[in-house]
Coordinates of C-alpha atoms and ligand atoms in Angstrom, one line a residue:
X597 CA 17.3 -18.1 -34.9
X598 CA 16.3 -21.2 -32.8
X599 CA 12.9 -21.7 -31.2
X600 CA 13.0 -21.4 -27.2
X601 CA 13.8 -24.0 -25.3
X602 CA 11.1 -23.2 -22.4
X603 CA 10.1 -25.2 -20.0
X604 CA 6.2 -26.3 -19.6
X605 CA 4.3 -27.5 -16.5
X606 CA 0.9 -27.1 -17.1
X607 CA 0.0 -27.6 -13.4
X608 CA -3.7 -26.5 -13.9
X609 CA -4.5 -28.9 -16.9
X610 CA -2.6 -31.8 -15.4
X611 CA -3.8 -31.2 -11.7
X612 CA -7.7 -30.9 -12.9
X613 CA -10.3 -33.0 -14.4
X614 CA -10.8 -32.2 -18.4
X615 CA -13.5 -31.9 -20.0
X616 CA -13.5 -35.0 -22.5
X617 CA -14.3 -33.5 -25.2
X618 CA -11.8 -31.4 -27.5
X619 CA -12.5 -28.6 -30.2
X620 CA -14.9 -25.3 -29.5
X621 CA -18.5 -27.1 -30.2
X622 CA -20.2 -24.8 -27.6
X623 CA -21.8 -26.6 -24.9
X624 CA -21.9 -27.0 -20.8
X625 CA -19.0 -28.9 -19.1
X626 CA -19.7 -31.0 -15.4
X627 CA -17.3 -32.2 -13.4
X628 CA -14.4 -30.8 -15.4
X629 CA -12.4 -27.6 -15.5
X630 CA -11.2 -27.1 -18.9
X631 CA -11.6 -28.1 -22.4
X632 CA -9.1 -28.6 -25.3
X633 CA -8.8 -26.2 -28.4
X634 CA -6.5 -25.2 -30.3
X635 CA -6.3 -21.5 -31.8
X636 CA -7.4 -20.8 -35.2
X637 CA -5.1 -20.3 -37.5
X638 CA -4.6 -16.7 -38.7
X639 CA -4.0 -15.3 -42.2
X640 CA -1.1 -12.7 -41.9
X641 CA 0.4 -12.5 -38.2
X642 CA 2.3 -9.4 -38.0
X643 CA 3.9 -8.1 -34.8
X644 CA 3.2 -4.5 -33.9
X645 CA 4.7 -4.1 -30.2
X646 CA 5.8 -6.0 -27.6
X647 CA 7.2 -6.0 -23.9
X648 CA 10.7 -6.3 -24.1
X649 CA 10.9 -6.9 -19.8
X650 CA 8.2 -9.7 -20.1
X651 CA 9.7 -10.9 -22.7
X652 CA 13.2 -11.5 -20.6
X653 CA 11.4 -12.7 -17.7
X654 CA 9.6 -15.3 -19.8
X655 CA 13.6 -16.0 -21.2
X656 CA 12.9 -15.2 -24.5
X657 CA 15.5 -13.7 -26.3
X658 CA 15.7 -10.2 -28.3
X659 CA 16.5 -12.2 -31.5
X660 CA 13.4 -14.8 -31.0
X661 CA 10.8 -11.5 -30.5
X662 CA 11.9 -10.0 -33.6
X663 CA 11.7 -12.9 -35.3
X664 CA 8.2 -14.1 -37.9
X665 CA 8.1 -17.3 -35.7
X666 CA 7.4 -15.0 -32.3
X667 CA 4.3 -13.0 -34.2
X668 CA 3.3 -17.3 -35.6
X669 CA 3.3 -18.8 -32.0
X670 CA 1.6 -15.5 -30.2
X671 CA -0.7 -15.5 -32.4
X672 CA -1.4 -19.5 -32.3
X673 CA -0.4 -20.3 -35.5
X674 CA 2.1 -22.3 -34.4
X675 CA 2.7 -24.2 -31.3
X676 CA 5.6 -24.7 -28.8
X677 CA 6.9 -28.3 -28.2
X678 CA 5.1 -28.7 -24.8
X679 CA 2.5 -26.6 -25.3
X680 CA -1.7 -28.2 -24.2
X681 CA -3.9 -25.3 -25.4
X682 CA -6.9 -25.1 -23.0
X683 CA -9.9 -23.2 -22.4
X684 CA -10.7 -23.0 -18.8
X685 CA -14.7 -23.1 -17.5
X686 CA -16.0 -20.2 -15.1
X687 CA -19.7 -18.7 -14.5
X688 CA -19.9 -15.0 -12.6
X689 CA -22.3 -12.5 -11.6
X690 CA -22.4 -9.9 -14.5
X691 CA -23.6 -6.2 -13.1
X692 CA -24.9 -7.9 -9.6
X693 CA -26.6 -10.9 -11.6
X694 CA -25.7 -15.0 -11.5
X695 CA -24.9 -15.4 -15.5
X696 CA -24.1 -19.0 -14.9
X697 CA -21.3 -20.3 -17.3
X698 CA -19.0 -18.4 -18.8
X699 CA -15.7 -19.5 -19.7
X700 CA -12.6 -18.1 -21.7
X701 CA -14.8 -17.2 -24.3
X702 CA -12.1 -15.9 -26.4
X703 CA -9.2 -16.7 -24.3
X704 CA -6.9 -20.0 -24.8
X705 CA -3.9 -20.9 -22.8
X706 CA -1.4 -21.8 -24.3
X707 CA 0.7 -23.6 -21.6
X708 CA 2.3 -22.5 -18.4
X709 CA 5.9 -22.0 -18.4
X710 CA 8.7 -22.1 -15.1
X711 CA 11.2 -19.7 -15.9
X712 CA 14.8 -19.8 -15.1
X713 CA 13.9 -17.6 -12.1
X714 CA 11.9 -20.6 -10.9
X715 CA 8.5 -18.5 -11.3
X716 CA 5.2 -20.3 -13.1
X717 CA 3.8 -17.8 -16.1
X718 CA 0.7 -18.9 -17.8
X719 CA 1.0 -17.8 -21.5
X720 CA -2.3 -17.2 -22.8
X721 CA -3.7 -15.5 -26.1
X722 CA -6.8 -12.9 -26.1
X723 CA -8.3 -13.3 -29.2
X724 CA -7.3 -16.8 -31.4
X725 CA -10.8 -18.3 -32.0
X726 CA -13.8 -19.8 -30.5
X727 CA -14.0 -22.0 -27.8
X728 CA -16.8 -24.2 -26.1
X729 CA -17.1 -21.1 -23.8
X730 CA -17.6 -18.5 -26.8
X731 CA -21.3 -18.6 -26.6
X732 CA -23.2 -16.6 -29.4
X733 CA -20.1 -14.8 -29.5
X734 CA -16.4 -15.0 -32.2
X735 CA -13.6 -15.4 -29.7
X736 CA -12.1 -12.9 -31.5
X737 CA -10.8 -9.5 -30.6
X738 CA -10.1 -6.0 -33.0
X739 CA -7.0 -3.7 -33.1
X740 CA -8.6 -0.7 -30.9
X741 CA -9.6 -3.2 -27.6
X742 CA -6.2 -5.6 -28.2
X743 CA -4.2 -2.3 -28.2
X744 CA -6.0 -0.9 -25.0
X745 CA -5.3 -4.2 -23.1
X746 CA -2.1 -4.6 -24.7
X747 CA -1.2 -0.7 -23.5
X748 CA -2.8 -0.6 -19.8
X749 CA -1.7 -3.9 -18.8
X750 CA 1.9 -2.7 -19.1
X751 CA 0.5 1.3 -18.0
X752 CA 0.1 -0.8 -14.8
X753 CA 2.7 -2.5 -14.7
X754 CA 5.3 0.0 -14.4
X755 CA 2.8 1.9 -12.2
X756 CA 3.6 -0.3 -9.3
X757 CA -0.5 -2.1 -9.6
X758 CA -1.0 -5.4 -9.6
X759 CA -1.4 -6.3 -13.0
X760 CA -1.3 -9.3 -15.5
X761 CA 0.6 -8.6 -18.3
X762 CA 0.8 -8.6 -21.8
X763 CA 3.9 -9.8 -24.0
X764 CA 2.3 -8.9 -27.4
X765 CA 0.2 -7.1 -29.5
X766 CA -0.2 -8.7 -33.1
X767 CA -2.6 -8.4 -36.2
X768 CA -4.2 -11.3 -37.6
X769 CA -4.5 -9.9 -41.3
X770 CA -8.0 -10.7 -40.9
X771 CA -11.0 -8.5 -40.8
X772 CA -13.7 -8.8 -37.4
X773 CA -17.1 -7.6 -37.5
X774 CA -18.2 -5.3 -34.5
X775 CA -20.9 -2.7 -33.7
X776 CA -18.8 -0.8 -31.3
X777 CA -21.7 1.1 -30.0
X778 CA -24.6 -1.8 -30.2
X779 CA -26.6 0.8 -32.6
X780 CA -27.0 -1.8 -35.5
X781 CA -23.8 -0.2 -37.4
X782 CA -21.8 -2.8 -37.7
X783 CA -18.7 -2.8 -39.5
X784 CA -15.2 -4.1 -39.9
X785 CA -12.3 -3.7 -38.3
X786 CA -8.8 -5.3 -38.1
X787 CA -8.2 -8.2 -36.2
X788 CA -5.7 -8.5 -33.5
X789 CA -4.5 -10.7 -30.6
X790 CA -2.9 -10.1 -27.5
X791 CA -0.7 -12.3 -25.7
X792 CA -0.9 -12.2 -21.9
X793 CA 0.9 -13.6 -19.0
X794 CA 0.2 -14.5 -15.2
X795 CA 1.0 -16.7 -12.5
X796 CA -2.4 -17.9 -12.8
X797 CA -5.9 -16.7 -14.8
X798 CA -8.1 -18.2 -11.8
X799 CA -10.8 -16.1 -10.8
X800 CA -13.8 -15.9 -8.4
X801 CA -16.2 -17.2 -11.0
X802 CA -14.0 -20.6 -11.2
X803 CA -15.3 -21.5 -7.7
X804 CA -18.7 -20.0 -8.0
X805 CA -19.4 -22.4 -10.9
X806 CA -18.5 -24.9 -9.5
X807 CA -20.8 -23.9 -6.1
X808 CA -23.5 -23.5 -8.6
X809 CA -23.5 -26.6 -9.7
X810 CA -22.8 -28.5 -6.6
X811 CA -19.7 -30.2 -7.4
X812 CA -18.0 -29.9 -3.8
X813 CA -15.7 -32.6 -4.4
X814 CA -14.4 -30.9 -7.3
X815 CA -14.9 -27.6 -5.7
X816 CA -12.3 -28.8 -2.8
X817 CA -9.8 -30.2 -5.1
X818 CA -9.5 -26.8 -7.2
X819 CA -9.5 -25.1 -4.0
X820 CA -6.9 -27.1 -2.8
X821 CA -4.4 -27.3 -6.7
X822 CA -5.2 -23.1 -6.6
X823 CA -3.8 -23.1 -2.9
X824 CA -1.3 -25.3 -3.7
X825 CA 0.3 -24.0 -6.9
X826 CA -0.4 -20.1 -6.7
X827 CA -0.3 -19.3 -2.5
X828 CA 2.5 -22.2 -1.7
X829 CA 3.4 -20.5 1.3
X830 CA 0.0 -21.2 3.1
X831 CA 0.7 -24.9 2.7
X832 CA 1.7 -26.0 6.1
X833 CA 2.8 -29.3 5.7
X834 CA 5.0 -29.5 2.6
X835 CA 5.3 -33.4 2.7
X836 CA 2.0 -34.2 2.4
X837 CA 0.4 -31.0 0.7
X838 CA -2.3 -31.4 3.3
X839 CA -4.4 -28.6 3.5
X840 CA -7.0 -28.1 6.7
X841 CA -10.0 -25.4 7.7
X842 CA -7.1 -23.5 8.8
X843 CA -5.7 -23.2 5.5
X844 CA -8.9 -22.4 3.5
X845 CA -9.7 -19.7 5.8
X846 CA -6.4 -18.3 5.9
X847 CA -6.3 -18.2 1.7
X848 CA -9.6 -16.5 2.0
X849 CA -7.9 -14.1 4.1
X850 CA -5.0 -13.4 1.5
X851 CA -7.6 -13.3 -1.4
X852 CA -9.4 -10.3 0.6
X853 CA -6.0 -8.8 1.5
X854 CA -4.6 -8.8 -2.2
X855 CA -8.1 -7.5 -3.6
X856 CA -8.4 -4.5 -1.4
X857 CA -4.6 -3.2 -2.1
X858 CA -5.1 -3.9 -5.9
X859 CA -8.4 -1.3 -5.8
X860 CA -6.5 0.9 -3.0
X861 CA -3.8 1.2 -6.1
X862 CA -6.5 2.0 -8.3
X863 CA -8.1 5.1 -6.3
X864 CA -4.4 5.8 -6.2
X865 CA -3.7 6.2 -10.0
X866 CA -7.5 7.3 -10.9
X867 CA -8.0 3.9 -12.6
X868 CA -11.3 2.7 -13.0
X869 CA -12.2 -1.1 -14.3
X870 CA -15.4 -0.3 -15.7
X871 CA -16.8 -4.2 -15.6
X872 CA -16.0 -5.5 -12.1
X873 CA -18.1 -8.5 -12.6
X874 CA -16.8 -11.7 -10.7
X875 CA -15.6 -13.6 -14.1
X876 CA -13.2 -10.5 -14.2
X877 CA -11.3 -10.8 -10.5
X878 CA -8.2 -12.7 -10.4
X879 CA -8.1 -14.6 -6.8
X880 CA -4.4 -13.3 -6.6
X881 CA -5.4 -9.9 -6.6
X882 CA -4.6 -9.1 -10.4
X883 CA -5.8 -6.5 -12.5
X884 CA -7.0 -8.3 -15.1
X885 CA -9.9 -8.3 -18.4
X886 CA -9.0 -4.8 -19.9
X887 CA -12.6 -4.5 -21.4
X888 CA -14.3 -1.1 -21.0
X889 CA -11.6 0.8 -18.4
X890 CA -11.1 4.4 -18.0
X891 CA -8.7 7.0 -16.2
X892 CA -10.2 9.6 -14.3
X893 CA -9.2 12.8 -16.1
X894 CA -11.2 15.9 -14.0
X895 CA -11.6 13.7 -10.6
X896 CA -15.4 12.9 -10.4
X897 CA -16.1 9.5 -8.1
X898 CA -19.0 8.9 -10.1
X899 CA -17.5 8.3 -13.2
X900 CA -17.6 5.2 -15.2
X901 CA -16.3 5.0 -18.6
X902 CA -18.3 1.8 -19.4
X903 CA -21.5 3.0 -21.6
X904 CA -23.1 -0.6 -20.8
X905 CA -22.9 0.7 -16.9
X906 CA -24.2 4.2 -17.6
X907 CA -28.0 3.7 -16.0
X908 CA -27.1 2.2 -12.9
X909 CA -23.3 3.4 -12.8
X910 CA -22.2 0.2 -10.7
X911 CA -18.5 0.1 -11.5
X912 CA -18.7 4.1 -11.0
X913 CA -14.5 5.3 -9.6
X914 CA -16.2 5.6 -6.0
X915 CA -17.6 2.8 -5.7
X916 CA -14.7 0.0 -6.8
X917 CA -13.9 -0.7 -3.2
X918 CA -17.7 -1.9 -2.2
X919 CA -18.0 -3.9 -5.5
X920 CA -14.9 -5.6 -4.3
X921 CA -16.4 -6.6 -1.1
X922 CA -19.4 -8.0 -2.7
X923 CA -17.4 -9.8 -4.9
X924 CA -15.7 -11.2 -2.2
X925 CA -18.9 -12.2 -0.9
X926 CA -20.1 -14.1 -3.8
X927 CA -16.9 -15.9 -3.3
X928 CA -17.1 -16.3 1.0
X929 CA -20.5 -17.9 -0.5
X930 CA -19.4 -20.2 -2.9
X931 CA -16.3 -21.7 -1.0
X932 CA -18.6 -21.8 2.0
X933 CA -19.6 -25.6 1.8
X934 CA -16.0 -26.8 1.6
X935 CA -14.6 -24.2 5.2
X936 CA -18.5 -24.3 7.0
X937 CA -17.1 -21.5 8.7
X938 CA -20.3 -18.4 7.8
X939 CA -18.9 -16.4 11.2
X940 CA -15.1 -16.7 10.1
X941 CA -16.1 -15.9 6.6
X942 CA -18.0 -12.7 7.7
X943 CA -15.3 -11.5 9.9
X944 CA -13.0 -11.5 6.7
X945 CA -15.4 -9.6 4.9
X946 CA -15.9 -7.2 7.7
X947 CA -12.2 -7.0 8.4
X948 CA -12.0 -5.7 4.1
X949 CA -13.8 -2.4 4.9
X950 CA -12.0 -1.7 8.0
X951 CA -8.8 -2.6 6.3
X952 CA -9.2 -1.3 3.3
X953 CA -10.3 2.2 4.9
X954 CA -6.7 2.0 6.6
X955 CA -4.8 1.5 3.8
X956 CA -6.6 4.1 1.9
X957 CA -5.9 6.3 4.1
X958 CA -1.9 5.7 4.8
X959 CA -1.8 5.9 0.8
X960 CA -4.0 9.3 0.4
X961 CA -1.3 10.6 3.5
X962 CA 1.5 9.4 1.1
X963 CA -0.4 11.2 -2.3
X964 CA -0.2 14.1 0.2
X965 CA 3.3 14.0 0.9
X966 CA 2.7 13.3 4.7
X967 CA 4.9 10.9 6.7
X968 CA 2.3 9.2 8.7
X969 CA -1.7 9.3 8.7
X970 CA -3.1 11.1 11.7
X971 CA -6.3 10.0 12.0
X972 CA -7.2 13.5 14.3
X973 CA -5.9 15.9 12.1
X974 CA -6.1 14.3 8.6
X975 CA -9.6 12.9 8.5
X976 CA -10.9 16.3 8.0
X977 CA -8.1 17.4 5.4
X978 CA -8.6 14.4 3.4
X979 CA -12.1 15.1 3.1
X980 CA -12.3 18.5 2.6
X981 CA -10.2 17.6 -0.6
X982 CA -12.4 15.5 -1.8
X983 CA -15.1 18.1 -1.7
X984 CA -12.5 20.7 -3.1
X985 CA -11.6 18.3 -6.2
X986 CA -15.2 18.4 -7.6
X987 CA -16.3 21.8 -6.6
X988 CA -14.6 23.0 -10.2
X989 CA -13.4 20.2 -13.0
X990 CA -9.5 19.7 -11.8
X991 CA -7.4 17.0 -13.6
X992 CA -6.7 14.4 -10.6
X993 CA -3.1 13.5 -12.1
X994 CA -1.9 17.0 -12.6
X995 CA -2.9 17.7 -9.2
X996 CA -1.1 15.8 -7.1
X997 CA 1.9 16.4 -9.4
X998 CA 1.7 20.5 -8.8
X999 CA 0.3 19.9 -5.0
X1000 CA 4.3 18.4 -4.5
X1001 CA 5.3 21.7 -6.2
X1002 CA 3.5 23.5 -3.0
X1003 CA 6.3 25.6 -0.6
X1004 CA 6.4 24.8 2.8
X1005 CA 8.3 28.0 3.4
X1006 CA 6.5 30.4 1.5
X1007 CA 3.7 31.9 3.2
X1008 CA 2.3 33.5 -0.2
X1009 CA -0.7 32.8 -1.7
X1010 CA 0.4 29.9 -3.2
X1011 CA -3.0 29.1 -5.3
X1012 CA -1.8 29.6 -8.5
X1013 CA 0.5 26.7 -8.4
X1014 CA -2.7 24.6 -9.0
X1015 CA -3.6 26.3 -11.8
X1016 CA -2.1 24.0 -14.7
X1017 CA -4.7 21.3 -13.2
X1018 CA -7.6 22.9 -14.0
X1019 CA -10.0 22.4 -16.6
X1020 CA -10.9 26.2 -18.7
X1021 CA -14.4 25.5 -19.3
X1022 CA -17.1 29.0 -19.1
X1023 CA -18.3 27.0 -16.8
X1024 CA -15.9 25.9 -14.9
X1025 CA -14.2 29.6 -15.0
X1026 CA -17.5 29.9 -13.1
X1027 CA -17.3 27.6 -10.3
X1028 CA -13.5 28.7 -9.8
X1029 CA -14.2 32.0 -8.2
X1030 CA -16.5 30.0 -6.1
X1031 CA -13.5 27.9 -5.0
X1032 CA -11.2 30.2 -4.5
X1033 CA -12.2 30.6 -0.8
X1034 CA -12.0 26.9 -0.1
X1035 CA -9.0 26.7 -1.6
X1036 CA -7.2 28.9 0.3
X1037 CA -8.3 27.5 3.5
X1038 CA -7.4 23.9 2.6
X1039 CA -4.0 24.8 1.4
X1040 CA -3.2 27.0 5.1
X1041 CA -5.0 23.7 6.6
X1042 CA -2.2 21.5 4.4
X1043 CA 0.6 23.6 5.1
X1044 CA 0.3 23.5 8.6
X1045 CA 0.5 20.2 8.7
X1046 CA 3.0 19.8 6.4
X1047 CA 5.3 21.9 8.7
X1048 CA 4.0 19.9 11.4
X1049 CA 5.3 16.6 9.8
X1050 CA 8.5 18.2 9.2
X1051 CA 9.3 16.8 6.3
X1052 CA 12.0 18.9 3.9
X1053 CA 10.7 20.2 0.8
X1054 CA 12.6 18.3 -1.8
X1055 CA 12.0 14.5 0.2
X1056 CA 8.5 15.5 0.1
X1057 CA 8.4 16.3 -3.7
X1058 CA 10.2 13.1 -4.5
X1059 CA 7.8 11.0 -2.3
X1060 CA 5.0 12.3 -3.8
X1061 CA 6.5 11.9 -7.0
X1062 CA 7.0 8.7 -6.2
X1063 CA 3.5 7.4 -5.9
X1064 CA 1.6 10.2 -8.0
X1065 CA 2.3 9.0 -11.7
X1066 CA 2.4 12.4 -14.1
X1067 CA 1.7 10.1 -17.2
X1068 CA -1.0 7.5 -17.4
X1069 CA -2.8 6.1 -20.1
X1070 CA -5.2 8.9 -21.0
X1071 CA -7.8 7.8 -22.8
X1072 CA -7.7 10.4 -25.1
X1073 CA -4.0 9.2 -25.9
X1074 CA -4.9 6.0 -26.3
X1075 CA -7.6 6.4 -29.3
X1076 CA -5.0 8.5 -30.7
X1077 CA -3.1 5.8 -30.9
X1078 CA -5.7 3.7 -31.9
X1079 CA -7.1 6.4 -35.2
X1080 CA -3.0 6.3 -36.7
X1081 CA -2.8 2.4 -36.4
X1082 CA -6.3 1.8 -37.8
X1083 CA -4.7 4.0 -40.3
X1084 CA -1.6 1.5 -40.6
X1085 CA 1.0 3.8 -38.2
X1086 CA 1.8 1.9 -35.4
X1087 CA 4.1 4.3 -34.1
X1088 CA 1.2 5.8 -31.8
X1089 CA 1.8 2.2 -29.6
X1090 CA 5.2 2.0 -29.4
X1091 CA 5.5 5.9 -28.2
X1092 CA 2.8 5.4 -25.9
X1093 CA 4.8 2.2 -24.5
X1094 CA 7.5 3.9 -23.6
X1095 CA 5.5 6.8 -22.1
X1096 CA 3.9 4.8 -19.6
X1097 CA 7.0 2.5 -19.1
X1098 CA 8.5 5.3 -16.9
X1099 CA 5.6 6.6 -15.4
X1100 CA 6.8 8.9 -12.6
X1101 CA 9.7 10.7 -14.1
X1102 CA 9.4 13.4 -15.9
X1103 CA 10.4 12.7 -19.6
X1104 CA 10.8 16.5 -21.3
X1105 CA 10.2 14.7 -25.1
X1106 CA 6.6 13.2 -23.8
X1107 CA 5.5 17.1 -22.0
X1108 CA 2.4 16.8 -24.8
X1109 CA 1.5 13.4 -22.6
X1110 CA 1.2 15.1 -19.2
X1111 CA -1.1 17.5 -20.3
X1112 CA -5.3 18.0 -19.7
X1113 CA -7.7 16.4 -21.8
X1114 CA -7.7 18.6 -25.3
X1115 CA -11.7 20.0 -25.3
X1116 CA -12.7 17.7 -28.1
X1117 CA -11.9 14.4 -26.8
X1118 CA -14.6 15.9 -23.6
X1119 CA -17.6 13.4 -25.4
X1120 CA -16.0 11.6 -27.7
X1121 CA -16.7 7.8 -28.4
X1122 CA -13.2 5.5 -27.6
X1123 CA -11.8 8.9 -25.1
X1124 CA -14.8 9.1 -22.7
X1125 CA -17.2 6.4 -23.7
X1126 CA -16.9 2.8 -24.0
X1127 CA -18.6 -0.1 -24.4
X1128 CA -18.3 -4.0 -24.2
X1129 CA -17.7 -4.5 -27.8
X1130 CA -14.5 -6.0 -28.1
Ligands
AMP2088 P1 -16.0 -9.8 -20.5 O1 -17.1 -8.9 -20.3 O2 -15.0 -9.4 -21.6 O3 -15.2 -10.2 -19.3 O4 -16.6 -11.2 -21.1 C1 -17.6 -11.9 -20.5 C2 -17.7 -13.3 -21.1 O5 -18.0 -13.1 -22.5 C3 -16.5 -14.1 -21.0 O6 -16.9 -15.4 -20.9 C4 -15.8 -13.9 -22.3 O7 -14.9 -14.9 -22.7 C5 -17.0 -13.8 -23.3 N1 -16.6 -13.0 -24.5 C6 -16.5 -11.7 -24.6 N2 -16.2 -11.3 -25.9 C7 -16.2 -12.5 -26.6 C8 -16.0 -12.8 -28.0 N3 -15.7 -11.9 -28.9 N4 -16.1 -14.1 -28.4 C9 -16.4 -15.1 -27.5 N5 -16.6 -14.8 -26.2 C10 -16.5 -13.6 -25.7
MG2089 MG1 -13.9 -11.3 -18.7

């Protein structure tokens, strides 16, 4: 087995100032956007999964991933010839609030690769040791939050959502002390690390730190190197990499664009981020810091999974698209002394809800099986459903999936092809006989205008099919998962991989996947409840 022969460029660390110091001493950087550190070494790397795709679009081979060097490098015990492990600086506003600097805490990257395809992958590893940006804090992560990232990122993935991604999940054979909950139990668990890839890490809180601290010559330039090396088809003039007001504004515009179809996507699959802060948006519209995230099970707008958000409820399913916006606004504000442009700035901002209300709406017409949106008819239908979602405890996934079952010929009472997506609490038995009239008046409402559109039964079926997933990454599925490998059966992860890898075809040997939340997993901690601890 030879090691890969990839190729690094390492645009961000040799485009931008370092910081001069190496090694993870915590402290403040100025004028610099990275420091140098090298992962701590690791005990017992062991490989438990990985992404075969990734792994062939990062060209490494089948025999290299199965190998003990693959489970030494991604878990940075061992390092790549061209390889310049970095720690890059950012600040953020955490739950509405200017933190100041953050920094990959517990993040190092590794190097950035171009692959054969010509495409720039940043390789970096979740989880190998402190770093000057670690804080009070390990930079080290545990088997149940490295399996969750590990899991969704590829859930995502294949779900058609903008996503980083993960290559690989490994143990470190060391232990990691956590109190999951923040209730003075601490305890040990297993340590893991998770490799993860993307064109580029950079998020808001990059340029708000450097805003923050007034470094607008520094600010420019990382504007400029982001523009340059992750949106190279807004550079107008290729020979001298020249970038004008023009320019700025019009990346500012993409940034908005990619941000409100990544949370359009995730009112589309139920997915809900849990910790929106601005250290945790990627300014190419990535999903990305898999902390805290929940799917929406019974489809409630107000649900957050993140404990740590439960008062205030911030990052609540409903509200994703607004916390965008103000994210983007933090952002309009910090590049805002390098375009000088407030009135350009706000009309991106205002053209986010407007767009971003248009786009939800052609996808919710497409989740409906509807050709086009017709903003006379469907307003009303679309929101009537929303009202008839929450008026008894109905599993969002399983909905969709049974609503493409609905017959446009049939003029029966066609309710009862709903039933496998409700939930069979008393109390929801109770609310159901109170829906049943609303029901039936949204579903003659639907089928007229399906019959109106036109469409024929089985095209409709298999184009909602097509963008209503019938397995995502339950929570409930994913503690599973977590309980047997705590347990020392990994089998739970690589199942679950390949669940999600097809995620809108059924798969008769996964049926026990596409089912409701079992009763018990209703309150329990790691299924409905999560926290920060990591
Ligand atoms: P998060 O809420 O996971 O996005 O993290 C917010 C900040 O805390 C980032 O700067 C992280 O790098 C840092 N952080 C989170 N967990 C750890 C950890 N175990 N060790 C060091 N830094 C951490
Ligand atoms: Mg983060």
């Amino acid at each position: 087995m030879s090691t890969p022969n990839l190729s690094f460029t390492n645009r961000y660390a040799a485009q931008l100032p370092a910081d001069p110091e190496t090694g993870s001493k915590r402290r403040q950087i100025q004028q610099a956007c990275y420091s140098r550190v090298n992962p701590t070494r690791v005990r017992a790397p062991q490989l438990l999964a990985h992404s075969a795709e990734l792994a062939a679009q990062l060209d490494l081979s089948p025999e290299f991933c199965a190998s003990q060097p693959f489970a030494e490098v991604f878990t940075g015990n061992r390092l790549l010839a061209g390889m310049d492990p970095h720690a890059t600086c950012y600040g953020g506003h955490q739950f509405g609030n200017w933190a100041g600097q953050l920094g990959d805490g517990r993040a190092i990257n590794l190097g950035e690769i171009r692959n054969t395809a010509g495409e720039h992958w940043m390789l970096q590893l979740k989880g190998a040791g402190p770093t000057p940006y670690s804080r009070t804090a390990d930079g080290l992560a545990v088997l149940r939050s490295s399996v969750r990232e590990f899991l969704c990122s590829e859930a995502m993935y294949h779900l058609g959502v903008p996503t980083t991604r993960a290559l690989s999940l490994a143990l470190t054979g060391e232990q990691v002390l956590r109190d999951m909950l923040y209730d003075g139990n601490a305890a040990h668990e297993p340590g893991a690390v998770v490799c993860r890839a993307a064109p580029s890490f950079t998020r808001f809180g990059h340029f708000e730190l450097l805003a923050s601290r007034q470094e607008e010559a520094l600010l420019r330039q990382f504007m400029d190197v982001t523009i340059r090396n992750d949106f190279p088809e807004l550079v107008k003039n290729r020979a001298t990499q020249e970038l004008d007001r023009d320019t700025h504004l019009a990346w500012f515009h993409q940034v908005c664009q990619r941000t409100l179809e990544m949370v359009v996507h995730w009112q589309r699959v139920g997915f809900v981020h849990g910790v929106m802060n601005t250290d945790n948006m990627s300014i190419l519209g990535l999903t990305i810091d898999y902390g805290p995230y929940g799917w929406l099970e019974d489809y409630d707008p107000n649900w957050t999974p993140n404990t740590t958000d439960a008062a205030n409820r911030r990052y609540r399913f409903g509200q994703q698209a607004a916390i965008a916006q103000w994210n983007l606004l933090q952002l309009a504000n910090a590049i805002f002394p390098i375009v000088q442009d407030a009135n350009a700035l706000e009309a991106e901002l205002t053209g986010f809800a407007a767009g971003y209300e248009r786009l939800w709406q052609q996808t919710h017409a497409d989740k409906l099986g509807l050709q086009n949106f017709d903003a006379n008819a469907d307003a009303t239908l679309l929101t009537d459903l929303e009202v008839l979602l929450q008026q008894r405890e109905t599993d969002m996934t399983l909905f969709y999936r049974q609503l493409a079952e609905i017959d446009i010929s049939n003029t029966q009472d066609q309710r009862a092809v709903l039933a496998p997506a409700y939930y069979a609490s008393p109390e929801n038995a109770a609310k159901a006989d109170a829906q049943q009239a609303s029901l039936a008046r949204w579903l003659d409402q639907y089928l007229q205008r399906l019959r109106q559109d036109g469409q024929d039964q089985n095209q409709r079926r298999a184009a909602m099919n097509s963008v209503n997933p019938l397995y995502v990454l339950r929570n409930y599925l994913a503690q599973v998962a977590i309980d047997k490998a705590e347990q020392g059966d990994f089998s739970g992860i690589t199942e679950l991989l390949d669940i999600v890898r097809q995620p809108y075809r059924e798969q008769a040997q996964y049926a026990h996947a596409a089912q409701l939340r079992p009763d018990w997993a209703r309150t329990r901690v790691g299924c409905s409840m999560l926290s920060c601890s990591s």
